[in-house]
């Protein structure tokens, strides 16, 4: 087909040839996704439920000390990813990073709980009734630390500690 001819409109859209540039962009996106996977901890990788061959390739990448070996392995990881559906992996990574809509919603809920716990006395009872496994004494201690802080810096630090505790306590459930 010459440059001036249009693609054959009789072919279904999914069978139209993909340009070489587009194939390269797709390969680069898959390599970038693979690079992101190589930076994850082993426990996080297991939670993604990757195909065995891809998981082994990522583990090999993490073992290699040489830059060139890592570069080639990353290309291999990208090649393996062409044969699988990456949408579940991307979705799981978004949740892991906290950028998915669900993760952002949970983050905002925890921020509201933190503010309510600091400002409203009855919020503590409500939070404990919703999360009965929470360590009540630790929660009370963290709340008191926020409420008794004298400077803005102390309040900010204590508020962050309270938020981390709330996040860990609600994720354990």
GROMACS .gro file of C-alpha atoms in nm:
model
  173
    1UNK     CA    1   0.000   0.000   0.000
    2UNK     CA    2   0.151   0.334  -0.100
    3UNK     CA    3   0.143   0.640   0.121
    4UNK     CA    4  -0.140   0.804  -0.067
    5UNK     CA    5  -0.374   0.509  -0.043
    6UNK     CA    6  -0.613   0.475   0.246
    7UNK     CA    7  -0.633   0.154   0.450
    8UNK     CA    8  -0.870  -0.109   0.322
    9UNK     CA    9  -1.204  -0.017   0.479
   10UNK     CA   10  -1.336  -0.369   0.422
   11UNK     CA   11  -1.111  -0.502   0.698
   12UNK     CA   12  -1.246  -0.494   1.053
   13UNK     CA   13  -1.070  -0.229   1.267
   14UNK     CA   14  -0.895  -0.488   1.486
   15UNK     CA   15  -0.722  -0.645   1.186
   16UNK     CA   16  -0.585  -0.318   1.051
   17UNK     CA   17  -0.207  -0.321   1.076
   18UNK     CA   18  -0.055  -0.132   1.368
   19UNK     CA   19   0.220   0.108   1.274
   20UNK     CA   20   0.576   0.035   1.374
   21UNK     CA   21   0.582   0.352   1.585
   22UNK     CA   22   0.272   0.242   1.774
   23UNK     CA   23   0.420  -0.103   1.836
   24UNK     CA   24   0.732   0.066   1.977
   25UNK     CA   25   0.522   0.289   2.203
   26UNK     CA   26   0.331  -0.015   2.330
   27UNK     CA   27   0.658  -0.202   2.393
   28UNK     CA   28   0.797   0.097   2.581
   29UNK     CA   29   0.481   0.120   2.796
   30UNK     CA   30   0.510  -0.250   2.879
   31UNK     CA   31   0.879  -0.211   2.967
   32UNK     CA   32   0.794   0.084   3.192
   33UNK     CA   33   0.528  -0.126   3.362
   34UNK     CA   34   0.782  -0.407   3.396
   35UNK     CA   35   1.036  -0.164   3.546
   36UNK     CA   36   0.777  -0.059   3.800
   37UNK     CA   37   0.713  -0.424   3.886
   38UNK     CA   38   1.085  -0.481   3.943
   39UNK     CA   39   1.087  -0.210   4.208
   40UNK     CA   40   0.819  -0.380   4.419
   41UNK     CA   41   0.887  -0.586   4.730
   42UNK     CA   42   0.847  -0.963   4.706
   43UNK     CA   43   0.529  -0.959   4.918
   44UNK     CA   44   0.369  -0.698   4.692
   45UNK     CA   45   0.462  -0.899   4.383
   46UNK     CA   46   0.299  -1.211   4.525
   47UNK     CA   47  -0.019  -1.013   4.584
   48UNK     CA   48  -0.037  -0.929   4.214
   49UNK     CA   49  -0.067  -1.296   4.114
   50UNK     CA   50   0.159  -1.267   3.811
   51UNK     CA   51   0.213  -1.556   3.569
   52UNK     CA   52   0.497  -1.776   3.692
   53UNK     CA   53   0.726  -1.703   3.398
   54UNK     CA   54   0.688  -1.326   3.445
   55UNK     CA   55   0.741  -1.352   3.822
   56UNK     CA   56   1.059  -1.554   3.763
   57UNK     CA   57   1.185  -1.299   3.509
   58UNK     CA   58   1.129  -1.018   3.761
   59UNK     CA   59   1.310  -1.215   4.033
   60UNK     CA   60   1.601  -1.270   3.791
   61UNK     CA   61   1.612  -0.898   3.713
   62UNK     CA   62   1.643  -0.821   4.084
   63UNK     CA   63   1.933  -1.068   4.115
   64UNK     CA   64   2.137  -0.927   3.826
   65UNK     CA   65   2.408  -0.678   3.929
   66UNK     CA   66   2.510  -0.571   3.576
   67UNK     CA   67   2.339  -0.275   3.412
   68UNK     CA   68   2.349  -0.443   3.072
   69UNK     CA   69   2.204  -0.767   3.206
   70UNK     CA   70   1.924  -0.573   3.372
   71UNK     CA   71   1.854  -0.382   3.051
   72UNK     CA   72   1.823  -0.705   2.851
   73UNK     CA   73   1.611  -0.866   3.122
   74UNK     CA   74   1.381  -0.565   3.121
   75UNK     CA   75   1.332  -0.609   2.747
   76UNK     CA   76   1.252  -0.975   2.811
   77UNK     CA   77   0.999  -0.877   3.078
   78UNK     CA   78   0.836  -0.639   2.830
   79UNK     CA   79   0.825  -0.920   2.574
   80UNK     CA   80   0.657  -1.154   2.823
   81UNK     CA   81   0.402  -0.887   2.907
   82UNK     CA   82   0.292  -0.866   2.543
   83UNK     CA   83   0.138  -1.210   2.578
   84UNK     CA   84  -0.071  -1.137   2.888
   85UNK     CA   85  -0.356  -0.906   2.980
   86UNK     CA   86  -0.191  -0.625   3.176
   87UNK     CA   87  -0.512  -0.448   3.286
   88UNK     CA   88  -0.546  -0.651   3.611
   89UNK     CA   89  -0.179  -0.578   3.686
   90UNK     CA   90  -0.226  -0.205   3.626
   91UNK     CA   91  -0.539  -0.204   3.843
   92UNK     CA   92  -0.359  -0.388   4.124
   93UNK     CA   93  -0.061  -0.150   4.098
   94UNK     CA   94  -0.292   0.151   4.119
   95UNK     CA   95  -0.445   0.007   4.435
   96UNK     CA   96  -0.098  -0.064   4.573
   97UNK     CA   97   0.020   0.289   4.496
   98UNK     CA   98  -0.298   0.438   4.634
   99UNK     CA   99  -0.395   0.603   4.307
  100UNK     CA  100  -0.706   0.398   4.232
  101UNK     CA  101  -1.044   0.554   4.294
  102UNK     CA  102  -1.111   0.304   4.574
  103UNK     CA  103  -0.777   0.378   4.744
  104UNK     CA  104  -0.836   0.753   4.724
  105UNK     CA  105  -1.185   0.708   4.868
  106UNK     CA  106  -1.044   0.507   5.160
  107UNK     CA  107  -0.775   0.769   5.216
  108UNK     CA  108  -1.033   1.047   5.234
  109UNK     CA  109  -1.246   0.844   5.473
  110UNK     CA  110  -0.948   0.795   5.704
  111UNK     CA  111  -0.872   1.168   5.693
  112UNK     CA  112  -1.232   1.243   5.793
  113UNK     CA  113  -1.211   0.990   6.076
  114UNK     CA  114  -0.890   1.150   6.200
  115UNK     CA  115  -1.047   1.496   6.204
  116UNK     CA  116  -1.364   1.370   6.370
  117UNK     CA  117  -1.167   1.181   6.634
  118UNK     CA  118  -0.968   1.493   6.716
  119UNK     CA  119  -1.268   1.729   6.720
  120UNK     CA  120  -1.560   1.518   6.845
  121UNK     CA  121  -1.557   1.317   7.168
  122UNK     CA  122  -1.834   1.077   7.058
  123UNK     CA  123  -1.645   0.986   6.738
  124UNK     CA  124  -1.413   0.758   6.937
  125UNK     CA  125  -1.701   0.536   7.047
  126UNK     CA  126  -1.837   0.531   6.693
  127UNK     CA  127  -1.499   0.438   6.544
  128UNK     CA  128  -1.445   0.160   6.798
  129UNK     CA  129  -1.792   0.017   6.728
  130UNK     CA  130  -1.714   0.009   6.352
  131UNK     CA  131  -1.366  -0.136   6.407
  132UNK     CA  132  -1.388  -0.357   6.718
  133UNK     CA  133  -1.042  -0.511   6.671
  134UNK     CA  134  -0.862  -0.177   6.709
  135UNK     CA  135  -0.629  -0.134   7.007
  136UNK     CA  136  -0.834   0.114   7.209
  137UNK     CA  137  -0.556   0.211   7.445
  138UNK     CA  138  -0.316   0.295   7.166
  139UNK     CA  139  -0.585   0.491   6.984
  140UNK     CA  140  -0.662   0.693   7.298
  141UNK     CA  141  -0.292   0.758   7.356
  142UNK     CA  142  -0.246   0.888   7.002
  143UNK     CA  143  -0.555   1.106   7.033
  144UNK     CA  144  -0.434   1.254   7.360
  145UNK     CA  145  -0.097   1.327   7.203
  146UNK     CA  146  -0.267   1.525   6.924
  147UNK     CA  147  -0.498   1.710   7.163
  148UNK     CA  148  -0.219   1.797   7.409
  149UNK     CA  149   0.030   1.916   7.148
  150UNK     CA  150   0.137   2.275   7.207
  151UNK     CA  151   0.280   2.380   6.873
  152UNK     CA  152   0.154   2.338   6.519
  153UNK     CA  153   0.456   2.121   6.441
  154UNK     CA  154   0.382   1.884   6.731
  155UNK     CA  155   0.016   1.869   6.627
  156UNK     CA  156   0.108   1.790   6.268
  157UNK     CA  157   0.347   1.511   6.372
  158UNK     CA  158   0.098   1.363   6.617
  159UNK     CA  159  -0.180   1.388   6.356
  160UNK     CA  160   0.032   1.195   6.106
  161UNK     CA  161   0.103   0.926   6.365
  162UNK     CA  162  -0.271   0.899   6.433
  163UNK     CA  163  -0.346   0.874   6.063
  164UNK     CA  164  -0.085   0.598   6.012
  165UNK     CA  165  -0.234   0.407   6.303
  166UNK     CA  166  -0.587   0.441   6.164
  167UNK     CA  167  -0.470   0.327   5.821
  168UNK     CA  168  -0.287   0.024   5.959
  169UNK     CA  169  -0.571  -0.068   6.196
  170UNK     CA  170  -0.838  -0.054   5.925
  171UNK     CA  171  -0.626  -0.239   5.666
  172UNK     CA  172  -0.563  -0.526   5.906
  173UNK     CA  173  -0.935  -0.600   5.910
   0.00000   0.00000   0.00000
